[in-house]
PDB file of C-alpha atoms (C1' of nucleotides) in Angstrom:
ATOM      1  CA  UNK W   1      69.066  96.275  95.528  1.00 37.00           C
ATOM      2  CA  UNK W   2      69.104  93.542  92.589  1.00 37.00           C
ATOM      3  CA  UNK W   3      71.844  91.763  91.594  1.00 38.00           C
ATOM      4  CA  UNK W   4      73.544  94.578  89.533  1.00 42.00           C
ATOM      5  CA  UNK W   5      73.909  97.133  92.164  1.00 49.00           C
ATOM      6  CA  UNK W   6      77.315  98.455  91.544  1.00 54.00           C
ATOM      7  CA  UNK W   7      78.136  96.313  88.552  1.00 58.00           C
ATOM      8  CA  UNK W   8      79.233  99.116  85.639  1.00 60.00           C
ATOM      9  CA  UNK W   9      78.887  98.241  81.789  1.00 62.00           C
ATOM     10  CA  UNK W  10      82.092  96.500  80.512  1.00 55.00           C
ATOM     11  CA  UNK W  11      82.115  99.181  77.847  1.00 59.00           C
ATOM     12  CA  UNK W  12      83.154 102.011  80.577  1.00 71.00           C
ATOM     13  CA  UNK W  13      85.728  98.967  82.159  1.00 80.00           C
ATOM     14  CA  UNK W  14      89.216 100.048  81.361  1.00 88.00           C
ATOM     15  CA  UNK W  15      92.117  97.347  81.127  1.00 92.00           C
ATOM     16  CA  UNK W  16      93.342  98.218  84.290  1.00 94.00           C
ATOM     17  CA  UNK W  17      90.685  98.138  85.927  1.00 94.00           C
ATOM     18  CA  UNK W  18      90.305  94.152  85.182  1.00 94.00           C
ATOM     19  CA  UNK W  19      93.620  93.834  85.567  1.00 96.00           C
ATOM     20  CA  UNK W  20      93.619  95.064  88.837  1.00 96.00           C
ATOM     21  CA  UNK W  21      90.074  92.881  89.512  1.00 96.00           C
ATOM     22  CA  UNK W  22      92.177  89.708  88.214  1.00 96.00           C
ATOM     23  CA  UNK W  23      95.370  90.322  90.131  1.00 96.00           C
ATOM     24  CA  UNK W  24      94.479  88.184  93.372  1.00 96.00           C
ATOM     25  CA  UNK W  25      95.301  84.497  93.687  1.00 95.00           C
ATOM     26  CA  UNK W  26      91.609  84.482  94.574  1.00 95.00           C
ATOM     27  CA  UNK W  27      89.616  86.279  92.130  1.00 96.00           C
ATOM     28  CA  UNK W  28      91.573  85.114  89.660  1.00 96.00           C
ATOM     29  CA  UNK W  29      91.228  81.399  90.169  1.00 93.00           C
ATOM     30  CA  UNK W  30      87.628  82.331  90.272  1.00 94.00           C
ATOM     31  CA  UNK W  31      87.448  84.272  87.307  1.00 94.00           C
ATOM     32  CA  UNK W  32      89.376  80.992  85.525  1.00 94.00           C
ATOM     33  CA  UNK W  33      86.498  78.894  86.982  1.00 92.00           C
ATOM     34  CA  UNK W  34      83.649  80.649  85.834  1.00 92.00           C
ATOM     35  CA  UNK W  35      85.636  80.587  82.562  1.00 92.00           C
ATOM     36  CA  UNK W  36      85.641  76.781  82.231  1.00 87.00           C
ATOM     37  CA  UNK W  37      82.359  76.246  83.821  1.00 79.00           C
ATOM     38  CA  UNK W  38      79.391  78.692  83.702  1.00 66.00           C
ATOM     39  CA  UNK W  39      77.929  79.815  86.766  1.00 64.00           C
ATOM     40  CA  UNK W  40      78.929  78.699  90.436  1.00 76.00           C
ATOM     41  CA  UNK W  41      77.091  79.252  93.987  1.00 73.00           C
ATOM     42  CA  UNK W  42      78.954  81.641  96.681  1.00 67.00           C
ATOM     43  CA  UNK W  43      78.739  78.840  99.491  1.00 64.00           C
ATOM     44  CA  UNK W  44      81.881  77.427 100.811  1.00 61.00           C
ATOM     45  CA  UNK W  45      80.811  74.310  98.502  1.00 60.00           C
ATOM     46  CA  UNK W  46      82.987  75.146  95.266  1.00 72.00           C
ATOM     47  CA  UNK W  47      85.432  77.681  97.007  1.00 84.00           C
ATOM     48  CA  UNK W  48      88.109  76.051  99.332  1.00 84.00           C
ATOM     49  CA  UNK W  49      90.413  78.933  99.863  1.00 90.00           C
ATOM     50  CA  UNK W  50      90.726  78.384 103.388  1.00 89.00           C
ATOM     51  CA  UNK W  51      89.818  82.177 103.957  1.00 93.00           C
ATOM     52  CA  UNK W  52      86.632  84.059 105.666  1.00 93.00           C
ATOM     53  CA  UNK W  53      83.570  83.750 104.426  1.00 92.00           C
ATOM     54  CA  UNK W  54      83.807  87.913 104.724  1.00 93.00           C
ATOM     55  CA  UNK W  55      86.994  87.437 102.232  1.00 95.00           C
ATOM     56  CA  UNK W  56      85.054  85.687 100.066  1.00 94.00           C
ATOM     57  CA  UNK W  57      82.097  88.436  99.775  1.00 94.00           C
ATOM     58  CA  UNK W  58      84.651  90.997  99.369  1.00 96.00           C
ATOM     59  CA  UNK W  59      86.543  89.331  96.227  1.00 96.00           C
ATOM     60  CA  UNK W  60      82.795  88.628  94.795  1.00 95.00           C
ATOM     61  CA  UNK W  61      82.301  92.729  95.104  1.00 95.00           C
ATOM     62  CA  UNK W  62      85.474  93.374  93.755  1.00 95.00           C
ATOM     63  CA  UNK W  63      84.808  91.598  90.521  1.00 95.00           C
ATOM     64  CA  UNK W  64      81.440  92.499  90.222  1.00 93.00           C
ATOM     65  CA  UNK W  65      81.944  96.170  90.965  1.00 92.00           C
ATOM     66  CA  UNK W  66      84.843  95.752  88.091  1.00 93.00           C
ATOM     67  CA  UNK W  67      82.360  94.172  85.988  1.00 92.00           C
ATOM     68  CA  UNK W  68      83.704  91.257  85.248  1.00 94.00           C
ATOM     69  CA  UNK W  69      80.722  89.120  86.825  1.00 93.00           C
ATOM     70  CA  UNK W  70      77.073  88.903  87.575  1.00 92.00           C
ATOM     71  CA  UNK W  71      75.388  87.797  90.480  1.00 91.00           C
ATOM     72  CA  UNK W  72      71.978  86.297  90.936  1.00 91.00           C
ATOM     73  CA  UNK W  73      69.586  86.080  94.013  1.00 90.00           C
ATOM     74  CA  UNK W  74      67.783  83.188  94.398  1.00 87.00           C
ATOM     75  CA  UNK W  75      66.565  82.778  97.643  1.00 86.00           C
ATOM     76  CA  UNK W  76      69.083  82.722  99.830  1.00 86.00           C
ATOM     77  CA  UNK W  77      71.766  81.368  97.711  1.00 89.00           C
ATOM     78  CA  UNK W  78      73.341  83.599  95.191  1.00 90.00           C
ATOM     79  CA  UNK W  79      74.714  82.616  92.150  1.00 91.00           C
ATOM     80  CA  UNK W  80      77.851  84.258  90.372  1.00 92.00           C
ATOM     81  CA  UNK W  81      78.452  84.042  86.994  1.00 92.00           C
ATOM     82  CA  UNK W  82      80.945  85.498  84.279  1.00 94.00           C
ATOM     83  CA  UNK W  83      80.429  88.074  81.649  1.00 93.00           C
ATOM     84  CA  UNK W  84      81.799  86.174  79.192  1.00 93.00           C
ATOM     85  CA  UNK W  85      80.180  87.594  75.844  1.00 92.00           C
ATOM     86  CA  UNK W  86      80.544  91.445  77.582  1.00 92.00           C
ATOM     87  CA  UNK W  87      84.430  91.305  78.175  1.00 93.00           C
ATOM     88  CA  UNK W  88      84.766  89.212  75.063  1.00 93.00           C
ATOM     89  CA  UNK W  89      83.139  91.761  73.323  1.00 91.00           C
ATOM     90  CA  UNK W  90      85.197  94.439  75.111  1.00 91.00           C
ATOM     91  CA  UNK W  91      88.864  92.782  75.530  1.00 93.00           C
ATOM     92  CA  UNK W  92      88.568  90.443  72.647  1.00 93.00           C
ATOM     93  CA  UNK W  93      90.861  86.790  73.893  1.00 93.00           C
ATOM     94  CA  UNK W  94      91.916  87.917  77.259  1.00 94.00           C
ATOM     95  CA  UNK W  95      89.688  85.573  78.997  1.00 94.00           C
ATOM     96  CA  UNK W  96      90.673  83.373  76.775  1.00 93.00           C
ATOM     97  CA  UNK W  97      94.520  83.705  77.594  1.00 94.00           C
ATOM     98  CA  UNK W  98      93.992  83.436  81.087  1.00 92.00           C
ATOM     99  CA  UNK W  99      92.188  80.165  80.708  1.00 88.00           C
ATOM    100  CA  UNK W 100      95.142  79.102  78.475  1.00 76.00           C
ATOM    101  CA  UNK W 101      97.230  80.167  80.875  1.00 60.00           C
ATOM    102  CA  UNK W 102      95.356  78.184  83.665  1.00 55.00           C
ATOM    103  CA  UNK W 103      95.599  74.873  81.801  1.00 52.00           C
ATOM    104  CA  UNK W 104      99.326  75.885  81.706  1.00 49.00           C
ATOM    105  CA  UNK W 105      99.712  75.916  84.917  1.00 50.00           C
ATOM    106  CA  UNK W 106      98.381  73.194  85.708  1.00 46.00           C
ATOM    107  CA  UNK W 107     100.842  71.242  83.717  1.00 45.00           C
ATOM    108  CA  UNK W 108     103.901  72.775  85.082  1.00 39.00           C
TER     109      UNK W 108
ATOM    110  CA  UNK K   1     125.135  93.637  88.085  1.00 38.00           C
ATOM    111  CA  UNK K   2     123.942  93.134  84.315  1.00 37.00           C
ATOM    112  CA  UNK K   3     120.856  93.965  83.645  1.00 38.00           C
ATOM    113  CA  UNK K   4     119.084  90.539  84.278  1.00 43.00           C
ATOM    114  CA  UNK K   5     119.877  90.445  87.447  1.00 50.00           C
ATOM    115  CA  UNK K   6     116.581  90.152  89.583  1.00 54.00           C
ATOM    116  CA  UNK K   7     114.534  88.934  86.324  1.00 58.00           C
ATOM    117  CA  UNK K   8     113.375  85.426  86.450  1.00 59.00           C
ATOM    118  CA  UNK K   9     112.689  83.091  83.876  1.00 62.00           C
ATOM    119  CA  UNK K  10     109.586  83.400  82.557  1.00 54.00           C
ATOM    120  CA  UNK K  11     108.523  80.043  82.866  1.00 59.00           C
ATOM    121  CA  UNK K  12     108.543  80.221  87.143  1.00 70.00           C
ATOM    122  CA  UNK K  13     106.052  83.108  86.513  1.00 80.00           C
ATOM    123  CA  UNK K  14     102.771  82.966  87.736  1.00 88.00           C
ATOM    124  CA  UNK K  15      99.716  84.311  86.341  1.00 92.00           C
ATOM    125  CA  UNK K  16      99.048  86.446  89.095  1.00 94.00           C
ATOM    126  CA  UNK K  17     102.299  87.877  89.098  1.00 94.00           C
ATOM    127  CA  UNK K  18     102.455  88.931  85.317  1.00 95.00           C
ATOM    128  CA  UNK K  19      98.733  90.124  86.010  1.00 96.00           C
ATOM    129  CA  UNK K  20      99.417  92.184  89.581  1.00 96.00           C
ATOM    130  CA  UNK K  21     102.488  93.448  87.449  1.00 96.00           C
ATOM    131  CA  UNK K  22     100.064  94.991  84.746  1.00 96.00           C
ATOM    132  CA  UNK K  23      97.580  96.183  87.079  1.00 96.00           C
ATOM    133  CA  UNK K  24      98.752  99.842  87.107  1.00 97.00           C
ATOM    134  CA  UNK K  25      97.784 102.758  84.369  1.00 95.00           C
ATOM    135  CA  UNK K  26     102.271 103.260  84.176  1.00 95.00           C
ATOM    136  CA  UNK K  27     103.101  99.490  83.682  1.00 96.00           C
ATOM    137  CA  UNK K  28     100.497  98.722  81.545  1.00 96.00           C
ATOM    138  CA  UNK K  29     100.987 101.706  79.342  1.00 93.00           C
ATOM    139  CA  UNK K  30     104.764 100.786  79.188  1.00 94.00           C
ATOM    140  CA  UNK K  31     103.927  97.401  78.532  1.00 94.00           C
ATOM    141  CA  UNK K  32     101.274  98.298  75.941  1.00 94.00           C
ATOM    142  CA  UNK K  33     104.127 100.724  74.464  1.00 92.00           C
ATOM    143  CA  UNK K  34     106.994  98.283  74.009  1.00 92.00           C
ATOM    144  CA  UNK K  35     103.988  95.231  72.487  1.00 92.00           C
ATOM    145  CA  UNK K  36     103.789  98.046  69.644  1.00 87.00           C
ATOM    146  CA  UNK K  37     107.146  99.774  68.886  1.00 79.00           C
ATOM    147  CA  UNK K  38     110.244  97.578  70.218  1.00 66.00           C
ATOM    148  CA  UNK K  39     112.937  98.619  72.799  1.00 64.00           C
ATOM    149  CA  UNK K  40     113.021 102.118  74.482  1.00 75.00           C
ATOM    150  CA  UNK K  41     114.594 103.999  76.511  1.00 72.00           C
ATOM    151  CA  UNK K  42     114.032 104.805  79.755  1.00 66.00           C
ATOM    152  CA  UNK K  43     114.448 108.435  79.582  1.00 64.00           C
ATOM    153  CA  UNK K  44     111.876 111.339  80.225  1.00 60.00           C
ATOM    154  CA  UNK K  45     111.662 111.690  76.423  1.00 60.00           C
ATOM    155  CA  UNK K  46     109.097 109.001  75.343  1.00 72.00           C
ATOM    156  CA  UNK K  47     107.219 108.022  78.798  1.00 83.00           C
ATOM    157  CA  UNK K  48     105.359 111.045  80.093  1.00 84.00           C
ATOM    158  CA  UNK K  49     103.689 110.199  82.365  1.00 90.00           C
ATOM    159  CA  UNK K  50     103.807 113.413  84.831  1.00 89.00           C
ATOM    160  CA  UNK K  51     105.673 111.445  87.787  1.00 92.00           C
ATOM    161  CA  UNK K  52     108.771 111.457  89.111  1.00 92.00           C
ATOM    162  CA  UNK K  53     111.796 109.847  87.961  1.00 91.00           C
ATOM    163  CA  UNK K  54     112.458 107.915  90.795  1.00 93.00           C
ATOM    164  CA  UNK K  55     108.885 106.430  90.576  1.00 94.00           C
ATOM    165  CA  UNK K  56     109.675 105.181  86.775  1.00 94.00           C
ATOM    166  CA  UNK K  57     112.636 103.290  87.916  1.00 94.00           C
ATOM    167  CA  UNK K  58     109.895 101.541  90.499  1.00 95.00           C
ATOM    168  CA  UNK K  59     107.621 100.593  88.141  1.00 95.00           C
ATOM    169  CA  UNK K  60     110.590  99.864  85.452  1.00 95.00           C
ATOM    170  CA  UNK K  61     111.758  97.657  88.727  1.00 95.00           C
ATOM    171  CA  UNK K  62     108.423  96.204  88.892  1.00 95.00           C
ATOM    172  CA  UNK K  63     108.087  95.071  85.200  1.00 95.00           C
ATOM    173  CA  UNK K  64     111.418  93.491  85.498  1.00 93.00           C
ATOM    174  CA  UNK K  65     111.275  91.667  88.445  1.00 92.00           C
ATOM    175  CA  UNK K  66     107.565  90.073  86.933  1.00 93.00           C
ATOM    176  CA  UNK K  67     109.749  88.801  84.060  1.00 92.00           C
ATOM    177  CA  UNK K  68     108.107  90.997  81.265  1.00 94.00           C
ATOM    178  CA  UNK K  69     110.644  93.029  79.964  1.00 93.00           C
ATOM    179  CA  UNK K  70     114.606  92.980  79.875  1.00 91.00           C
ATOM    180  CA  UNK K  71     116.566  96.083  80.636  1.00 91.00           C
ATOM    181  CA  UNK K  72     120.130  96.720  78.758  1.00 90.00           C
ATOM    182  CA  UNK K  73     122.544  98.749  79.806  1.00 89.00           C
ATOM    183  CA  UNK K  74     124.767 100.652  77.203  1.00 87.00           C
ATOM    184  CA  UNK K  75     126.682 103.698  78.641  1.00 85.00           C
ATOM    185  CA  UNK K  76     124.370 105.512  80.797  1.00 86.00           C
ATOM    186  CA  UNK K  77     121.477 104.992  78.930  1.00 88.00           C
ATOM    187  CA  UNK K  78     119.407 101.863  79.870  1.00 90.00           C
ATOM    188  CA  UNK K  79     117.034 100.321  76.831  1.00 91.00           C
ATOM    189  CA  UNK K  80     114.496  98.331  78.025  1.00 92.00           C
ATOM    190  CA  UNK K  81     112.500  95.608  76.271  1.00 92.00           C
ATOM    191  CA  UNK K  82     109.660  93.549  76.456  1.00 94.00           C
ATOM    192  CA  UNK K  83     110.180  89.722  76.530  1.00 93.00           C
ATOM    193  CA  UNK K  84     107.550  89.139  73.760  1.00 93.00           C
ATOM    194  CA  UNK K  85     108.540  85.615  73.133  1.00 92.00           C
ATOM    195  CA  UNK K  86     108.912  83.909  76.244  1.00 92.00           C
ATOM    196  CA  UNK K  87     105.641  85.572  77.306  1.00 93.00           C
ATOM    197  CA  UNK K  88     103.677  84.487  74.377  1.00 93.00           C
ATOM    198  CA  UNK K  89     105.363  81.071  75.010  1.00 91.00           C
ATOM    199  CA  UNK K  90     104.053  81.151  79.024  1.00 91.00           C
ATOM    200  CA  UNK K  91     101.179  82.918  78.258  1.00 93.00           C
ATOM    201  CA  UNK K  92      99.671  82.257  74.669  1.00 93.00           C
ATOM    202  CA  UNK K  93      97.594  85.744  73.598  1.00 93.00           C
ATOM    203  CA  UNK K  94      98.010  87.748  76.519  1.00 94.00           C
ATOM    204  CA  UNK K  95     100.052  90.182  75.122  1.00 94.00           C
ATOM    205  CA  UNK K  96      98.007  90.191  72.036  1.00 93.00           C
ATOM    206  CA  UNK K  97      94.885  90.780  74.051  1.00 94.00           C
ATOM    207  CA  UNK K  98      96.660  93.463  75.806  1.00 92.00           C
ATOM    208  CA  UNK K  99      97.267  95.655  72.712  1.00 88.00           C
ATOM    209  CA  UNK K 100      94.282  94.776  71.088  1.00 76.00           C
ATOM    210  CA  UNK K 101      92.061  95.969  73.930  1.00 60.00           C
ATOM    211  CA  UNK K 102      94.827  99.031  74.147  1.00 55.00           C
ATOM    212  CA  UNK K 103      93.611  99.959  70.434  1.00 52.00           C
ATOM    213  CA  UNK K 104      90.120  99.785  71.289  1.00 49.00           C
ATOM    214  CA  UNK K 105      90.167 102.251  74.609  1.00 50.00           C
ATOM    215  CA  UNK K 106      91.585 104.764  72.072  1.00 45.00           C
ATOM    216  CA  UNK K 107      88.243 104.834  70.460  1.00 45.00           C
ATOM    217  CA  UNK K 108      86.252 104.062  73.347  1.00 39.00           C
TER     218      UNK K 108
ATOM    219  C1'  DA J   1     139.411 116.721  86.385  1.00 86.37           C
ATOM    220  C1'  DC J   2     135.065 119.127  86.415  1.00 86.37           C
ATOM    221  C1'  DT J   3     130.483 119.337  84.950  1.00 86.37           C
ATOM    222  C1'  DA J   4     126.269 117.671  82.994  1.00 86.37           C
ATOM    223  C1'  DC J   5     123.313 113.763  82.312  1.00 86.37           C
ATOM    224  C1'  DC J   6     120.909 109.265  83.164  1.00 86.37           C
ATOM    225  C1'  DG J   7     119.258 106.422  86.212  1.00 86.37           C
ATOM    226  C1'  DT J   8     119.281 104.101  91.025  1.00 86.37           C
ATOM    227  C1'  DT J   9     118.907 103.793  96.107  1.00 86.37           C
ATOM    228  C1'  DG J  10     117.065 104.731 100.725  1.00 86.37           C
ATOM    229  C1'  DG J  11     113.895 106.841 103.476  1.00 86.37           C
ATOM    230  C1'  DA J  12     109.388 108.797 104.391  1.00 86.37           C
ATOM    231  C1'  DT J  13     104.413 109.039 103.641  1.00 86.37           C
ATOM    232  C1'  DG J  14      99.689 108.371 102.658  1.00 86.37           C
ATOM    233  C1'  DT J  15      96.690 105.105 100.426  1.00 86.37           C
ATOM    234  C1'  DT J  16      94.893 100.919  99.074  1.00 86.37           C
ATOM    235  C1'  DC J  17      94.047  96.276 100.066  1.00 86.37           C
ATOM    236  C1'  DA J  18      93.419  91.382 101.928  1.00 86.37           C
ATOM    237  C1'  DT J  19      92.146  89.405 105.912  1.00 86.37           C
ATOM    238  C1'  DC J  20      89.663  88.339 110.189  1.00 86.37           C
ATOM    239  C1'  DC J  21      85.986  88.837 113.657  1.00 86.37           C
ATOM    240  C1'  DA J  22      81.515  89.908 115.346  1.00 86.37           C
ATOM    241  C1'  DA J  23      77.065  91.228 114.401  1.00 86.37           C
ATOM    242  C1'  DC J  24      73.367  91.550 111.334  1.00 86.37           C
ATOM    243  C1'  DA J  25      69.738  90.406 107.487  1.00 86.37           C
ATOM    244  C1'  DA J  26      67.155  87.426 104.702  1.00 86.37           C
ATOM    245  C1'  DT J  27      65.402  82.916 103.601  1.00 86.37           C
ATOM    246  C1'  DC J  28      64.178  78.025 104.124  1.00 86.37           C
ATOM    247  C1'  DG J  29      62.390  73.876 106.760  1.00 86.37           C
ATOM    248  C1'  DC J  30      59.828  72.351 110.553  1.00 86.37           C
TER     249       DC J  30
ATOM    250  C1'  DG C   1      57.464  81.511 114.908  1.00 86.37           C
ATOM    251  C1'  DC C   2      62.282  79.134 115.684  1.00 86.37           C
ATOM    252  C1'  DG C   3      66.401  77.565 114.469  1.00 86.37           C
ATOM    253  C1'  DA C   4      69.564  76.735 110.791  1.00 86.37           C
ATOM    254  C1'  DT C   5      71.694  78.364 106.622  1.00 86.37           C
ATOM    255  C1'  DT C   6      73.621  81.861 103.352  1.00 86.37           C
ATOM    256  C1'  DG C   7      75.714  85.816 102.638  1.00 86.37           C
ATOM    257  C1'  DT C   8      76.596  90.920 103.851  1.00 86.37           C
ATOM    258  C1'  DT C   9      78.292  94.954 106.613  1.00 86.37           C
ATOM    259  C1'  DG C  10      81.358  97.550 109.633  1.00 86.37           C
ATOM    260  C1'  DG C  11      85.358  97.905 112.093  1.00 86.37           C
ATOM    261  C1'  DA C  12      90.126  96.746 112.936  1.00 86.37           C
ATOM    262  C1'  DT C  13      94.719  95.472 111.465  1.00 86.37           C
ATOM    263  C1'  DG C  14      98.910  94.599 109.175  1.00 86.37           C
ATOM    264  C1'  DA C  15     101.068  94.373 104.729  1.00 86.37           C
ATOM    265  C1'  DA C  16     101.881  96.080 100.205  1.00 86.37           C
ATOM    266  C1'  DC C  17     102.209  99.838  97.184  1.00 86.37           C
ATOM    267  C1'  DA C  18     102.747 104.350  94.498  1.00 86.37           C
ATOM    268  C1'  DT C  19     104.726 108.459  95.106  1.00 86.37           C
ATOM    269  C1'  DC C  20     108.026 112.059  96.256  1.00 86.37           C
ATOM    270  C1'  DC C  21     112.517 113.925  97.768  1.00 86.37           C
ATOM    271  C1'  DA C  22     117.391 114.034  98.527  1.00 86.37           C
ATOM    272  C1'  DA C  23     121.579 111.959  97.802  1.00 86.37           C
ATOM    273  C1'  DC C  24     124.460 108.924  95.275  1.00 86.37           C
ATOM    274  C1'  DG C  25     127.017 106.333  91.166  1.00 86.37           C
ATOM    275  C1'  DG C  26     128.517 105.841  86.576  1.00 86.37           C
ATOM    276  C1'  DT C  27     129.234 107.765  81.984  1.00 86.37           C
ATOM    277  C1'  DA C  28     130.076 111.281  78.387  1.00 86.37           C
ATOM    278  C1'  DG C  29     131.885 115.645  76.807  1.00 86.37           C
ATOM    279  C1'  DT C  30     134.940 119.452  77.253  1.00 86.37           C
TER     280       DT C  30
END
DNA sequence: ACTACCGTTGGATGTTCATCCAACAATCGC
DNA sequence: GCGATTGTTGGATGAACATCCAACGGTAGT
């Protein structure tokens, strides 16, 4: 039971797949966060989505079973982080565009 | 009744919507499709995808309705198109990550 | 006008999914 | 060890979705 239990290789990740894993208000604002700023914790600290802390697990196991993060133990608190250099390698600038697209966003 | 007639502008689109839009093996093989060669048709002859043709005009539906493409009517046969510009303009590379990872699950 | 063709619409259906709640498990501080 | 904290699991629920089928609406050709 580490941190990788269900997490496949990017290689065997198809488009749709991460598409699917990024189409959620949710995992994709997280997704845009990790993006801008390396690894985050789980706790309610960074996340204000206003939902369960249940919801919250479940969008973590969606992107990590889709590959598209990684999550540490430490102690208690776990910490999630992007695969940026893996789906970079694998779907050269989309994580890039959606960052773009985030900063977008934010101005209109 | 024209063609554009529940397609909004691209620049009310949200992320999540163009995303949720692509998050389907049909859509984002259509989508994939028109990046590469231009307008199509919407006939049987070039998307076989082995469902029925009620369920193309869904997901046709779908792609319109997100924004991404823009269907024109000439007699009774409807071309639709992808609106490469105005998406690269909203969303800077997406597209272009799109195909790119397209050409690389062909060798994967 | 009748028929063939292209595509849409409405209804029906089974599945997936996001969400919440309650209960549980593991860890840290005292 | 006890209580507090952090996160997970299982069940339940309502909404969204992909799909099919049958019927319909224009358009083209004869």
């Amino acid at each position: 039971m580490a941190s990788d239990d269900a997490a496949p290789d990017p290689i065997d990740l198809t488009l749709v797949d991460v598409l699917r894993a990024m189409a959620d208000p949710i995992r994709l604002r997280i997704v845009q966060t990790l993006a801008a700023g390396g690894p985050h914790g789980k706790c309610g600290e960074h996340w204000n989505f206003g939902v369960h802390k249940s919801t919250m697990t479940h969008h973590f196991r969606i992107l990590r079973e889709a590959g598209l993060t990684r999550t540490t133990v430490t102690g208690r608190t776990h910490t999630i982080e992007l695969r940026r250099a893996e789906l970079d390698a694998r779907f050269p600038g989309l994580i890039d565009a959606l960052t773009v697209a985030d900063q977008r966003s934010s101005v209109g």
